[in-house]
Amino acid sequence: MNYQEAIQLLTSQGKFHIQLGLERISAILELLNNPQDNLKCIHVAGTNGKGSVCSIIATVLQEAGMKVGLYTSPHILEYTERIKISGLEISRPVFANYIEQICQIADENEIHLTEFEILTAVMFKYFSDENVDVVVLETGLGGRFDATNVIKSNLCAVITHIDFDHTERLGKNLSQIAYEKAGIIKENSTIITAEGYEIFRDVADEKNAMFMIISPFEDITNLSLKGMHQQENLSLALATVRYLFPKISEDTIQYALTKVEHPYRFQFIPEKNMIIDVAHNPNGIKALKENLDFYYSDKYKRFIFGCLNNKDYKSMIEELFDGRDEIYFYHFNYPNSATIEELQAVCEYPSQEYTEKFDYSDGKLTVICGSFYMLKELLEKI
């Protein structure tokens, strides 16, 4: 099986869906001799900021000389982005071989894995085979029943900002959502967070886990990731590093911060005078708007926005646009992509469908934001 065949298998209709639960991932990993049990994991859950926190932690540990496995989702351009060792993506041939192996075992044993479960099994097996020192592990959705939560223990659990997203699966209020995220807290471990939800304390007490709540006031001057919202993410990441690995020097930490890569999170593309941000829920859009107002308040802006129709796009549109700028909506080729008509129906300002390239030398700041799943298709056009 080559890489493209592996992708076709992953994206087939039988695999591409969400089905929370640990039974299937546990079954396939048992047949693989439970590679996850060989790994030391830092487990990160939350609504927004998970990927940034994971990338910061992984970069600091890598700079300190460790062999670090990093698992994030979703990808933007290629599936191999999700699985990295010390900054290097899993190669396409190796990725395809693991996909083929795991899918074959699953089929032989009638284990009906989802796409995310296959990828998670690949990740655990690959990191175990490669003998990584530490795995920085981002949950896919929620925490309690997320496939990554098959691990029996962790070095610590990190929970980032909690807000409304995937409410149809995680709950209709913040306490219910926080409860699902708290599912990654393990017996006799530690939880590090910046938010004092009562459920975090309750679960920590129940599992004899240390509860650490930090103040989000780290200096972001050296951090390569831009945006005011990164202050809380950086604070969580550095609290985790300093707690688990106190011998890592401050010089190493500060140098590592200049090398963190996590594409398309308030990323400025100078040759296009463009900001790209995968803000895809109301809280993420609010952070984007605050950053735009802070860094680019004097710029005339041109927005290109698209998202899934199961998101609260009405709230996002109301938060983002104020009628002073150009608004373009984009309907992308993906299940549940919101149509132009759906987006325009909740926008009180004039808008158009995005269909062609702009003259990016006209001085306007172009802001592309919305769904992860939109970006690859849209960026290829641009």
mmCIF file of N, CA, C and O in Angstrom, residues 65 71 85 97 178-179 238 305 328 340 349 353:
data_model
loop_
_atom_site.group_PDB
_atom_site.id
_atom_site.type_symbol
_atom_site.label_atom_id
_atom_site.label_comp_id
_atom_site.label_asym_id
_atom_site.label_seq_id
_atom_site.Cartn_x
_atom_site.Cartn_y
_atom_site.Cartn_z
ATOM 1 N N GLY A 65 17.257 17.974 24.385
ATOM 2 C CA GLY A 65 17.957 16.755 24.010
ATOM 3 C C GLY A 65 17.150 15.484 24.061
ATOM 4 O O GLY A 65 17.700 14.393 23.890
ATOM 5 N N TYR A 71 1.804 14.197 18.924
ATOM 6 C CA TYR A 71 0.592 13.773 18.222
ATOM 7 C C TYR A 71 -0.438 14.885 18.329
ATOM 8 O O TYR A 71 -0.868 15.252 19.435
ATOM 9 N N ILE A 85 8.293 12.981 15.296
ATOM 10 C CA ILE A 85 9.325 12.687 16.289
ATOM 11 C C ILE A 85 10.392 13.757 16.174
ATOM 12 O O ILE A 85 10.996 13.934 15.112
ATOM 13 N N ASN A 97 2.710 1.933 5.616
ATOM 14 C CA ASN A 97 2.929 0.569 6.121
ATOM 15 C C ASN A 97 2.172 0.326 7.427
ATOM 16 O O ASN A 97 1.574 -0.736 7.628
ATOM 17 N N ALA A 178 -16.286 20.560 30.788
ATOM 18 C CA ALA A 178 -15.115 20.405 31.660
ATOM 19 C C ALA A 178 -15.052 18.987 32.224
ATOM 20 O O ALA A 178 -13.962 18.415 32.380
ATOM 21 N N TYR A 179 -16.213 18.395 32.525
ATOM 22 C CA TYR A 179 -16.247 17.028 33.036
ATOM 23 C C TYR A 179 -15.650 16.053 32.025
ATOM 24 O O TYR A 179 -14.878 15.144 32.386
ATOM 25 N N LEU A 238 4.920 26.016 29.967
ATOM 26 C CA LEU A 238 6.140 26.163 30.754
ATOM 27 C C LEU A 238 5.949 25.662 32.185
ATOM 28 O O LEU A 238 6.895 25.128 32.790
ATOM 29 N N PHE A 305 -13.952 33.624 4.962
ATOM 30 C CA PHE A 305 -14.395 32.793 6.087
ATOM 31 C C PHE A 305 -15.213 31.611 5.588
ATOM 32 O O PHE A 305 -16.054 31.752 4.704
ATOM 33 N N TYR A 328 -15.962 37.913 2.484
ATOM 34 C CA TYR A 328 -16.133 36.853 1.492
ATOM 35 C C TYR A 328 -16.354 35.542 2.226
ATOM 36 O O TYR A 328 -15.655 35.230 3.201
ATOM 37 N N ILE A 340 -22.782 29.021 1.173
ATOM 38 C CA ILE A 340 -22.732 30.480 1.099
ATOM 39 C C ILE A 340 -24.052 31.063 1.604
ATOM 40 O O ILE A 340 -24.079 32.047 2.347
ATOM 41 N N TYR A 349 -24.155 42.225 7.200
ATOM 42 C CA TYR A 349 -23.409 43.128 6.339
ATOM 43 C C TYR A 349 -23.296 42.542 4.925
ATOM 44 O O TYR A 349 -23.404 41.329 4.746
ATOM 45 N N GLU A 353 -19.406 35.631 -2.348
ATOM 46 C CA GLU A 353 -18.749 34.333 -2.389
ATOM 47 C C GLU A 353 -17.322 34.517 -2.890
ATOM 48 O O GLU A 353 -17.083 35.254 -3.845
#
